[in-house]
XYZ file of C-alpha atoms in Angstrom:
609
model
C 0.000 0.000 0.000
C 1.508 3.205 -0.911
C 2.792 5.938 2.009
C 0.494 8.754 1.806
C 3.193 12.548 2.228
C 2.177 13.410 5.894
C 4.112 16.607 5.335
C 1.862 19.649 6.193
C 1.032 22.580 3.849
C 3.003 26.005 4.556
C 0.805 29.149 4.530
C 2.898 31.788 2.393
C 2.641 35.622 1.668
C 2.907 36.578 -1.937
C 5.797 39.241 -2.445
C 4.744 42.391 -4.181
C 7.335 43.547 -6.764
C 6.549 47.826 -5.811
C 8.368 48.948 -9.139
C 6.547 46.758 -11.165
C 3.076 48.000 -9.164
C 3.866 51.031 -10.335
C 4.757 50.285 -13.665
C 1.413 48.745 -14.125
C -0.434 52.325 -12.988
C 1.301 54.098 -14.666
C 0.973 52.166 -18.121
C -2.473 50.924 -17.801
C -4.791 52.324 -14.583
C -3.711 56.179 -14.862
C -3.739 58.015 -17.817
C -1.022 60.425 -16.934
C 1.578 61.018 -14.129
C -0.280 64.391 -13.170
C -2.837 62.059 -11.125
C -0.225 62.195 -8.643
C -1.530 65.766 -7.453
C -5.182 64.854 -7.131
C -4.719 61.717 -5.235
C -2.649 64.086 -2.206
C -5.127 66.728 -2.890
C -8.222 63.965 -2.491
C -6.335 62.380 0.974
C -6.223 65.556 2.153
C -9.776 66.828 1.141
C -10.655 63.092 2.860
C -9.120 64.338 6.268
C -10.317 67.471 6.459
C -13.839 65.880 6.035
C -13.054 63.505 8.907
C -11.467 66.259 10.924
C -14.537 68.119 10.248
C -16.980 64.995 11.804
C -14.989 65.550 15.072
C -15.075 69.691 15.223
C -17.990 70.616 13.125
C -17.096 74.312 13.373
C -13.542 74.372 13.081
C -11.792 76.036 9.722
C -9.302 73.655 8.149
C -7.660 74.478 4.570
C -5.016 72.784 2.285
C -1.613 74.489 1.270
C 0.272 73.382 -1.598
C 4.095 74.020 -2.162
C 6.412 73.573 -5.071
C 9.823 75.540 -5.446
C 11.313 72.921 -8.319
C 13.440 70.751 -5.890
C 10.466 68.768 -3.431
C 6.208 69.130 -3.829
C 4.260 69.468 -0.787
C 0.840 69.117 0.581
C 0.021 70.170 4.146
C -3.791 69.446 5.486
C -5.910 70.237 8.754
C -7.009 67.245 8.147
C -7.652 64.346 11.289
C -4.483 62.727 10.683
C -2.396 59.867 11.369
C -1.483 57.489 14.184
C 0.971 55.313 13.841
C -1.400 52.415 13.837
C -3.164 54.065 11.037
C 0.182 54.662 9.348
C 1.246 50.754 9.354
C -2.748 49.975 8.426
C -3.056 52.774 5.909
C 0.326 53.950 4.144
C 2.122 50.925 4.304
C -0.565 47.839 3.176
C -1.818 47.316 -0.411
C -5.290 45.513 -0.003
C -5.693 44.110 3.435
C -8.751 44.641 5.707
C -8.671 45.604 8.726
C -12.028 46.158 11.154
C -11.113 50.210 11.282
C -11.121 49.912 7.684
C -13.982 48.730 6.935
C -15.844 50.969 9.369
C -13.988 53.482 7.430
C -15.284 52.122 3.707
C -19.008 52.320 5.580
C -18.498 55.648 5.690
C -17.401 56.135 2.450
C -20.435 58.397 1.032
C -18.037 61.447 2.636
C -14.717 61.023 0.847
C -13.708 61.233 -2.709
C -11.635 57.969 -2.585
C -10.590 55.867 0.144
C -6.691 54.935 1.714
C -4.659 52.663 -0.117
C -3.811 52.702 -3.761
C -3.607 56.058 -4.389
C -0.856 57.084 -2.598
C 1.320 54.622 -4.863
C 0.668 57.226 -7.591
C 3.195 59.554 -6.249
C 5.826 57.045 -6.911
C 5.164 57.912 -10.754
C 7.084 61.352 -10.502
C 9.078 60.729 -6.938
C 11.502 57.620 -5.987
C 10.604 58.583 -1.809
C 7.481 59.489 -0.670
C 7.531 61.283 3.006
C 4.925 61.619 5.565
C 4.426 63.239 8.662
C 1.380 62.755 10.056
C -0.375 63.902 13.594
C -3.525 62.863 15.016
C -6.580 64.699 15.835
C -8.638 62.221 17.779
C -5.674 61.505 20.392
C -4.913 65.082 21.561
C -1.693 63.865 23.277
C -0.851 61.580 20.146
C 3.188 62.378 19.024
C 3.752 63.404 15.383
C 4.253 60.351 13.437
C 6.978 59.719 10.268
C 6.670 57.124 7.430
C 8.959 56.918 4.755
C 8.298 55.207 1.526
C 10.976 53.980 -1.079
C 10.166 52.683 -4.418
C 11.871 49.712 -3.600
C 8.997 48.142 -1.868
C 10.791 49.471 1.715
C 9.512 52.346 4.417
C 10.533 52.923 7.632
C 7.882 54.150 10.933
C 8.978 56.370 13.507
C 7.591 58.642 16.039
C 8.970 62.226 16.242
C 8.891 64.836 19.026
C 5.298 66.859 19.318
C 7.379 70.487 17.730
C 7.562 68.319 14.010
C 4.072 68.554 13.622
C 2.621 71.061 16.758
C -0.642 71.382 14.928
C -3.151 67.976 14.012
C -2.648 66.924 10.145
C -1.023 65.532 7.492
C 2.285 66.768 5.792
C 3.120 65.159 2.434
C 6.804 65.641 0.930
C 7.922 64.523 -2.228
C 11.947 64.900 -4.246
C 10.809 64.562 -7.747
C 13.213 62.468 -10.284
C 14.924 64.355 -12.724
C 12.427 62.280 -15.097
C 9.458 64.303 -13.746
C 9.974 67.624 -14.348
C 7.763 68.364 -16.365
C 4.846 67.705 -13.886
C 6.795 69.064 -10.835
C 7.549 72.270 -11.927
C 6.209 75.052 -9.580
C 4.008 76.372 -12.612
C 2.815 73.194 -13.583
C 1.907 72.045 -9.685
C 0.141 75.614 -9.462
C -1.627 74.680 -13.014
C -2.577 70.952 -11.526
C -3.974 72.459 -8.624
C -6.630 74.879 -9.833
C -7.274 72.279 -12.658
C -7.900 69.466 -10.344
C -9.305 71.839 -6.965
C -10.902 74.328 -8.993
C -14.669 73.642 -7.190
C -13.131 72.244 -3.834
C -15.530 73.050 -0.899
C -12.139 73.847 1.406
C -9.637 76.478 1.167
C -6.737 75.480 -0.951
C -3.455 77.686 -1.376
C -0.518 77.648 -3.720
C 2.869 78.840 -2.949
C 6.152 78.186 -4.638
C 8.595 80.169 -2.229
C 8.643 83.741 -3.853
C 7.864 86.538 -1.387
C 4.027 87.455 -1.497
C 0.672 85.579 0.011
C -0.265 82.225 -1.135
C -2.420 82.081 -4.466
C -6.345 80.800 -3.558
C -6.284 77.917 -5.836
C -10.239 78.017 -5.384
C -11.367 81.421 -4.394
C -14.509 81.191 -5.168
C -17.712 78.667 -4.486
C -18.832 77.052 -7.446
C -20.720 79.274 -10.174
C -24.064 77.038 -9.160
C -23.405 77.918 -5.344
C -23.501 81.453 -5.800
C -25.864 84.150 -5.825
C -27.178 86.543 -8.044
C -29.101 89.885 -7.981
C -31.888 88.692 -11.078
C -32.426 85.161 -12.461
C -30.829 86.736 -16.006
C -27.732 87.807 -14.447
C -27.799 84.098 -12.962
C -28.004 82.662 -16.482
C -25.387 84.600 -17.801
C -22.746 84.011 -15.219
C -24.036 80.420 -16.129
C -22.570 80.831 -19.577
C -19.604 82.676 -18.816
C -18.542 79.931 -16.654
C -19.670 77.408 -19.379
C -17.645 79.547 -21.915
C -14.792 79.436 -20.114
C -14.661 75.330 -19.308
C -15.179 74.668 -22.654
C -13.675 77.076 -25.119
C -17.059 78.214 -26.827
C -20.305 80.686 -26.351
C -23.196 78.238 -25.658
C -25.862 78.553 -27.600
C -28.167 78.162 -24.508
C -27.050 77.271 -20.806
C -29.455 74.680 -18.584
C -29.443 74.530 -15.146
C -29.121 71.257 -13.505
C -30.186 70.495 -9.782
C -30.271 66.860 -8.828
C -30.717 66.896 -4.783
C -31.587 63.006 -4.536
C -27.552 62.435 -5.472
C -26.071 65.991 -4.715
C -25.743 67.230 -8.142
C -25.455 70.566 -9.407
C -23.961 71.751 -12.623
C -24.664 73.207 -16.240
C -25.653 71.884 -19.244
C -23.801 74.066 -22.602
C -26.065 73.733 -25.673
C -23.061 73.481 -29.164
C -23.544 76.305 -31.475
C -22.429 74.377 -34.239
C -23.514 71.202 -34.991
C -21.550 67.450 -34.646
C -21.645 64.159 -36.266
C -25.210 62.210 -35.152
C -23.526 59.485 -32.472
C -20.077 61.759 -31.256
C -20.109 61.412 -27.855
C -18.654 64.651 -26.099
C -17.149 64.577 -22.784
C -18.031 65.489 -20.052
C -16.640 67.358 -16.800
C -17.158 65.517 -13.799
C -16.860 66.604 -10.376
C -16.985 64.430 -7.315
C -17.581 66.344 -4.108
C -15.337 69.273 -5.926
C -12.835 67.347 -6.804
C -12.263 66.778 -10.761
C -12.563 63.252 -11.690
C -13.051 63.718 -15.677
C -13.118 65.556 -18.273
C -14.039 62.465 -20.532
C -17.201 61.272 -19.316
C -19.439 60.757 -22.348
C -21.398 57.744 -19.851
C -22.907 61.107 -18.007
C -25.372 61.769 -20.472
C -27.761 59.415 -23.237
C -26.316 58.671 -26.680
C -28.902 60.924 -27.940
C -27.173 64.076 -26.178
C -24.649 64.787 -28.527
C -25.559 68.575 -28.634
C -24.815 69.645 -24.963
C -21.638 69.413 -22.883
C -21.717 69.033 -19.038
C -19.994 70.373 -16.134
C -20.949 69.067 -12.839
C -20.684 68.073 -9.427
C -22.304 65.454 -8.065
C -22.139 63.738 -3.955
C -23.429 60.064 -4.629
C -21.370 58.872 -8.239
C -18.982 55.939 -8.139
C -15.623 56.886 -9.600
C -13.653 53.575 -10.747
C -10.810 52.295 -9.629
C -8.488 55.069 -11.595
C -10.536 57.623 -10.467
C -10.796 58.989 -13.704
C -14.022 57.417 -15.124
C -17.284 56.760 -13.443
C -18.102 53.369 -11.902
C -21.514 52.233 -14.087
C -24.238 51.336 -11.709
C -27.784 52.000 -10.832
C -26.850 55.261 -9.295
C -25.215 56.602 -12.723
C -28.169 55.132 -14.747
C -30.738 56.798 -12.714
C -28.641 60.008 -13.200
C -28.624 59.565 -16.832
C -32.159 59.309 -17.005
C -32.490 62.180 -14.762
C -30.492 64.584 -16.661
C -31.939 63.245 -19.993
C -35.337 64.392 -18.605
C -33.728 67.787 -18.049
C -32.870 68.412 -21.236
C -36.523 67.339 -22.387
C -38.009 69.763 -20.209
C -35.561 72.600 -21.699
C -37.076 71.797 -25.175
C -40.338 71.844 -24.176
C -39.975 75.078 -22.494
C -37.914 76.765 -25.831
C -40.776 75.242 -27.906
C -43.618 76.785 -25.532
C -41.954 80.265 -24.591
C -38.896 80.812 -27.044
C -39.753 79.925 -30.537
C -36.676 82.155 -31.823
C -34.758 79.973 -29.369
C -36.342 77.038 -30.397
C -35.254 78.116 -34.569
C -31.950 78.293 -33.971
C -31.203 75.188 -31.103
C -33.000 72.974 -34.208
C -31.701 75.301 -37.099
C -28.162 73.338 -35.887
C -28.990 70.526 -33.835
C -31.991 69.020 -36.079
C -30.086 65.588 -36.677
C -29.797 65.701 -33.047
C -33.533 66.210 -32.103
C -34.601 63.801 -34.720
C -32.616 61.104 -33.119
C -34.270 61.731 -30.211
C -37.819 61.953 -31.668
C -37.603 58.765 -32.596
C -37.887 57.154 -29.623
C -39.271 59.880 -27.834
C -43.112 60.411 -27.904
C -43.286 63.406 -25.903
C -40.526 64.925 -28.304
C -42.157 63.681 -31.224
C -45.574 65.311 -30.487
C -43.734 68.690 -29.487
C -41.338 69.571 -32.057
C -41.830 66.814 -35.409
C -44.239 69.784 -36.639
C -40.948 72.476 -36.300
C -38.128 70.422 -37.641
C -36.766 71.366 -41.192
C -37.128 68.516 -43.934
C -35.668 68.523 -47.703
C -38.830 68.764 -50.176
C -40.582 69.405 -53.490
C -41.067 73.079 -51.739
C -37.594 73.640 -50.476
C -36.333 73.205 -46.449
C -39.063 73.694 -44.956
C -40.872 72.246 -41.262
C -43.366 69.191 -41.743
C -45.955 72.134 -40.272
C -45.641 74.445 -43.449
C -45.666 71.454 -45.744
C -48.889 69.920 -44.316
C -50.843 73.139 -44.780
C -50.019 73.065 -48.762
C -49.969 69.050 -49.404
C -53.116 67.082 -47.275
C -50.916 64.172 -48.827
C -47.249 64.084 -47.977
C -45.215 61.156 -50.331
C -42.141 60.285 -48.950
C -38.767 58.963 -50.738
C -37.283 55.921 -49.606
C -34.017 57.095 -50.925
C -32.082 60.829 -51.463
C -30.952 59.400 -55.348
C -35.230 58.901 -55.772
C -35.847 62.201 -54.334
C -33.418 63.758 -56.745
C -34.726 61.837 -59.864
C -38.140 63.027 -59.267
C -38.100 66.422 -57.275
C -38.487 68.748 -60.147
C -41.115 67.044 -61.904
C -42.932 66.158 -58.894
C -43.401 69.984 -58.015
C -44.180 71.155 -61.399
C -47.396 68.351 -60.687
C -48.204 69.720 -58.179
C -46.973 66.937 -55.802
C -45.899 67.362 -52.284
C -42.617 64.655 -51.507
C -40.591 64.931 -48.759
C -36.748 63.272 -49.094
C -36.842 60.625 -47.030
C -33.647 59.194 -47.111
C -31.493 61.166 -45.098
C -31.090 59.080 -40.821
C -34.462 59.317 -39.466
C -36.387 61.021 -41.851
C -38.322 58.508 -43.732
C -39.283 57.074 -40.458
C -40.450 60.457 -38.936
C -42.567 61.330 -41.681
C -44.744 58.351 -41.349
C -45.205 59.322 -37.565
C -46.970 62.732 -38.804
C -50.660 61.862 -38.822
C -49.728 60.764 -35.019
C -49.328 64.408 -34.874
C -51.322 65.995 -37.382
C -54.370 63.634 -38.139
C -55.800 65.408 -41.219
C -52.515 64.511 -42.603
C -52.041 61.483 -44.718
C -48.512 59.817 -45.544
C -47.389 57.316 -48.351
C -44.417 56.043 -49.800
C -43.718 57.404 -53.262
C -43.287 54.993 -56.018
C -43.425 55.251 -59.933
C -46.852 54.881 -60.278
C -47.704 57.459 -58.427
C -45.584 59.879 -59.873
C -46.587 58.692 -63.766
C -49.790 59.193 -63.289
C -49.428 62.569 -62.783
C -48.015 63.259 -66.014
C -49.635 64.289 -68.968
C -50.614 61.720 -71.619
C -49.685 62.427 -75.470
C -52.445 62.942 -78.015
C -53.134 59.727 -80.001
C -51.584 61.435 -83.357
C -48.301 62.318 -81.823
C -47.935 59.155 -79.613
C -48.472 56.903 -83.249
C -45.901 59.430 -85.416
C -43.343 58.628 -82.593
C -43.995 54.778 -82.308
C -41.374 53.757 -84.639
C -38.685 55.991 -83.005
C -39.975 54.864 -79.047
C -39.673 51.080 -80.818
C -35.989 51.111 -81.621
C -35.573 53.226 -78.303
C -36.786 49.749 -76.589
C -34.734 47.904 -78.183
C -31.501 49.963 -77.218
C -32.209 50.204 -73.987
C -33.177 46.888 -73.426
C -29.964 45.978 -72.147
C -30.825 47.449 -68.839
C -34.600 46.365 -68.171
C -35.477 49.878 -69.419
C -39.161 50.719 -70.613
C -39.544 53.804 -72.923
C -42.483 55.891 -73.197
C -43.681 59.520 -74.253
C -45.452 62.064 -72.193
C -45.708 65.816 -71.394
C -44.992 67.381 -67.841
C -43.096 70.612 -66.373
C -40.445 71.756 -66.593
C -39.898 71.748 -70.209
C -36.039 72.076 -69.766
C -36.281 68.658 -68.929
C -35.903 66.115 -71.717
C -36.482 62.769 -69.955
C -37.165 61.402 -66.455
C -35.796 58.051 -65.501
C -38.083 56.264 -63.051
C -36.313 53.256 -61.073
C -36.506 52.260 -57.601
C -33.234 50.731 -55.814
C -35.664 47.798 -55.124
C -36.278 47.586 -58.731
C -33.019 47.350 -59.678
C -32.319 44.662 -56.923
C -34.711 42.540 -58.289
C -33.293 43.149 -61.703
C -30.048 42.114 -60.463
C -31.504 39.171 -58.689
C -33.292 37.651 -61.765
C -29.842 38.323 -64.256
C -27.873 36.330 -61.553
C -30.622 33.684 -62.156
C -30.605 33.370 -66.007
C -26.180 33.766 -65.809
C -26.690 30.526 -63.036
C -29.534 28.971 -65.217
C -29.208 24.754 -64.718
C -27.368 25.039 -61.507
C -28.268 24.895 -57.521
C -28.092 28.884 -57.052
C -29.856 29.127 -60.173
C -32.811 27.063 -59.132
C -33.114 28.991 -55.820
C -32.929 32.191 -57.630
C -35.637 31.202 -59.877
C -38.059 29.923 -57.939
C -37.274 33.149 -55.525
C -37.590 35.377 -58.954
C -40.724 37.297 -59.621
C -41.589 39.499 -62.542
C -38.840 41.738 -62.555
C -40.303 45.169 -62.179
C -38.329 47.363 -64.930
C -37.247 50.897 -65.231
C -38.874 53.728 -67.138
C -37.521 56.771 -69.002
C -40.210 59.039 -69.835
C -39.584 61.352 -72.493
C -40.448 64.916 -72.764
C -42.957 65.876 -75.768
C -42.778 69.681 -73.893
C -38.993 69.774 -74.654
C -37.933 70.405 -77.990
C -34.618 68.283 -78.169
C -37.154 65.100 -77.669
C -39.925 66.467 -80.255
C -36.493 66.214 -82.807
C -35.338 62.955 -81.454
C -38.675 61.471 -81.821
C -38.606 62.389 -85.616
C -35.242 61.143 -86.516
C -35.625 57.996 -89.205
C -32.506 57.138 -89.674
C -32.233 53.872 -87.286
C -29.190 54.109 -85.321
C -28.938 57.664 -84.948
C -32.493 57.181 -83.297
C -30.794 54.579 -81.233
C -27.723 56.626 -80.003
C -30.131 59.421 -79.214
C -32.070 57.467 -77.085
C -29.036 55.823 -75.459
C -27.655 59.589 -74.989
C -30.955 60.662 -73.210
C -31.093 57.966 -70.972
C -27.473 58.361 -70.305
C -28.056 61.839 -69.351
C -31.408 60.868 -67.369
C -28.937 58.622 -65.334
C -27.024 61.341 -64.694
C -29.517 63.426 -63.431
C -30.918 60.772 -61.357
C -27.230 60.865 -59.154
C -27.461 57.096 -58.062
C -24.034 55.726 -58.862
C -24.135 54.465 -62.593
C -22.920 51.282 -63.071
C -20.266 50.285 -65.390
C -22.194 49.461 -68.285
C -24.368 53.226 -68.308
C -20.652 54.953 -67.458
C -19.769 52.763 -71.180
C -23.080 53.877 -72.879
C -22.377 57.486 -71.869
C -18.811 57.903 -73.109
C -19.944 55.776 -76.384
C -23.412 58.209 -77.245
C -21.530 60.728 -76.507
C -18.676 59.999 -79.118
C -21.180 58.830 -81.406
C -23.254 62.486 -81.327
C -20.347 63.854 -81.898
C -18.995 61.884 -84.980
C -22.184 62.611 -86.342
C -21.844 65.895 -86.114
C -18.623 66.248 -87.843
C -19.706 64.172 -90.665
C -22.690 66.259 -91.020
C -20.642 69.275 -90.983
C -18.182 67.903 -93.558
């Protein structure tokens, strides 16, 4: 019977390799080494809000200090023991019972102890802290030094190093790091990151002179204002000066269920439909992004945000927010807000209202879509391409009882002039949303009714020929047929406005689908595909150009005897039909128009000769 190994299982600790920890943030959890700032500035703003929960009146304030050769940031805040030091500063990722009283409490700090601190090891090899606490007045300062070796040292230092409760942070930045430890640059950091901070924060960098206020004023939101106008345009100034450009409009955004307050800046020009802008995002003051499309709907393409919220999740980078029921609620709340601003342009600022959709009507109609409440408020006030011009589905519905809709732009360009001259209302339908929209208008305006346009419609609008011109042009329309047989092309004669306009080619991108369905049957005929494709194959629905009897270049055409003159004209006006049609032409019309075209020509010159 084989001896079972009685030997018992050792219990190890895995080693933590510091430079490579830091390696790894810098490369792939922070985007840039300039986090290091907000993480001391966020443990500070941390202990000040502690140190605040134990003297609810007191006045604490951050200093920041950078003269080229160390970075420093000094806080009121609660401070350190040197328990807290061993638990706090000098463990990656254990628990501990204080600590997780501590992450309870979480809802008042930014971030929490632990990782963040690492981040100063991206622009300093030592990191120094002396640290004193306020909840044990008789607690001695307390030193920790850490090395980006993995080592630190703890020692207690007499009560004069630190005579006053808080937290000093030193740090010697590498050579490498200049560029982020410069006094200008720490000074730029600060009011970047610490612009909206609720506490005191001041800059010096060792000249003679007071401290700069990094934040010397409450937020823009916070403050107040002698008239609700002067309000809104403070609003925008602020707005103007985040983002780099005069909003078109500025909303006001108030969400007290999660602590958020901020500004919504309407674009005064217009964007792709689907770019997502970022947004700036404020946690409890403190900048977390300025990239946080996940803020706003998809839809919202038109605004950018600035705000500052109590209750959002930032990630694990602090740089992004964390995505959970919380933000989605948000989301939704702030879309609502932006509803509500449209509904209040379209009910008490139509000029407003002309110019927000004037630019942003791709915007709106990606909204209306989906949107009821949008849809029944502003489909009657957004701009559409038809037979009348850009003009809003409201104007067009009180000249055309019957709107006809375009599946396509190339079908709205093939029959747009004629179509008007009949008297027909059609609306371009092919452009994102439109086709779709249109269709939702008796929803709106019931008297309305809404179709798809297709050939039939439109040719039975035109004017028949008289019986006597129709038979003295049969011979000519004949050996037109047979010419433009080749590409499933009908040929007849009729009459209609404008006169310019020698032919109209009627053809329907489902049309030709089914054209090029059935050819890929008869080239396959005998074979599997081409049994599928025939018994799939119905009467191939073919093409149309309609000649002009108004125009005069036709009424000569249709009177030329000699047969294949007749037949290059009537490959040269459907060529040129094509043309005017602007669907792309397909290699064989591209041949048949160079080829008329030299064939007119030689005529021409023979004739002349």
């Amino acid at each position: 019977m084989p001896q079972r190994d009685s030997t018992p299982a050792t219990d190890r600790t895995f080693q933590v390799d510091l430079r490579g920890l830091v390696d790894l943030l810098s490369h792939h959890l922070y985007s840039s080494p300039r986090v290091y700032l907000r993480e001391l500035l966020q443990n500070a703003v941390d202990a000040l809000t502690a140190r605040h929960a134990l003297e609810p009146h007191g006045t604490f304030g951050i200093r920041v200090f950078a003269d080229g050769s160390v970075v420093r940031v000094e806080d009121d805040g609660v401070g350190l023991t040197e328990a807290d030091v061993h638990t706090f500063l000098a463990t990656i990722g254990r628990s501990s019972k204080r600590a997780e009283k501590i992450a309870e409490q979480r809802a008042d700090f930014i971030g929490q102890f632990g990782i963040g601190l690492l981040s100063c090891f991206l622009v300093a090899d030592e990191i120094h802290v002396v640290s004193r606490s306020a909840r044990t007045p008789d607690a001695p300062a307390v030193e920790w030094r850490g090395r980006g070796d993995g080592s630190y040292t703890v020692r207690t230092l007499p009560a004069s190093a630190r005579p006053r409760p808080g937290t000093t942070v030193t740090l010697t930045p590498r050579a490498d790091a200049a560029e982020w430890t410069r006094p200008e640059r720490v000074h730029s950091l600060a009011r970047h990151f610490g612009s909206l901070l609720r506490h005191p924060v001041t800059f010096d960098d060792g000249a003679p002179g007071a401290p700069a206020a990094v934040n010397p004023e409450p937020a823009p939101w916070s403050q107040t204002h002698p008239t609700p106008g002067a309000r809104h345009r403070a609003l925008a100034a602020y707005g103007e000066e985040v983002f780099g450009f005069k909003p078109l409009d500025t909303i006001e955004l108030d969400l007290p269920a999660v602590g958020l307050k901020g500004i919504a800046c309407i674009l005064p020009d217009a964007v792709p439909s689907g770019r997502r802008h970022g947004h700036r995002v404020h946690v409890k003051g403190m900048l977390l992004s300025e990239q946080a499309p996940e803020i706003l709907p998809d839809w919202a393409f038109f605004v950018r945000c600035v705000v500052d919220a109590e209750s959002l999740r930032p990630t694990a980078s602090r740089e992004a927010l964390y995505e959970d029921d919380t933000l989605a609620a948000v989301r939704d709340a702030l879309a609502d807000r932006l509803r509500e601003w449209i509904a209040r342009a379209a009910a008490s600022d139509p000029e407003l209202l002309g110019r927000f959709l004037q630019v942003h009507h791709l915007a709106v109609k990606s909204l209306a879509v989906h949107d009821d409440e949008i849809l029944r408020m502003l489909l009657p006030w957004l701009p559409f391409e038809t037979t009348d011009g850009h003009a809003t589905l409201d104007e067009f519905a009180r000249s055309h009882r019957t709107v006809l809709v375009t599946s396509s732009v190339e079908e709205f360009r093939q029959v747009a002039a004629i179509a008007s001259a009949a008297g027909l209302g059609v609306v371009n339908g092919g452009y994102t949303y439109d086709r779709d929209l249109v269709h939702r208008l008796p929803e709106v305006r019931p008297e309305v009714t809404v179709a798809d346009l297709d050939p039939e419609t439109l040719t039975a609008h035109l004017d028949p020929v008289d019986r006597e011109t129709e038979m003295a042009a049969a011979a000519y329309l004949a050996r037109a047929r047979d010419a433009l047989a080749v590409f499933d092309c009908d040929v007849a004669l009729r009459s209609f406005q404008p006169a310019s306009a020698p032919a109209l080619l009627v053809d329907s991108r489902e049309a030709r689908h089914e054209r090029t369905r059935s050819q890929l049957a008869r080239e396959q005929d005998g074979g599997l595909w081409g049994g599928i494709l025939g018994h799939l194959r119905q009467e191939a629905p073919r093409a149309q150009l309609i000649l002009n009897q108004l125009n005069p270049l036709v009424r000569t055409a249709v009177a030329i005897e000699e047969p294949e003159l007749a037949r290059t004209s009537a490959e040269a006006l459907y060529g040129q039909a094509a043309l005017l049609s602007r669907r792309p032409l397909r290699p064989s019309e591209s041949s048949l128009i160079n080829r008329s075209f030299l064939d007119l020509l030689a005529h021409a010159l023979r004739k002349d000769s």
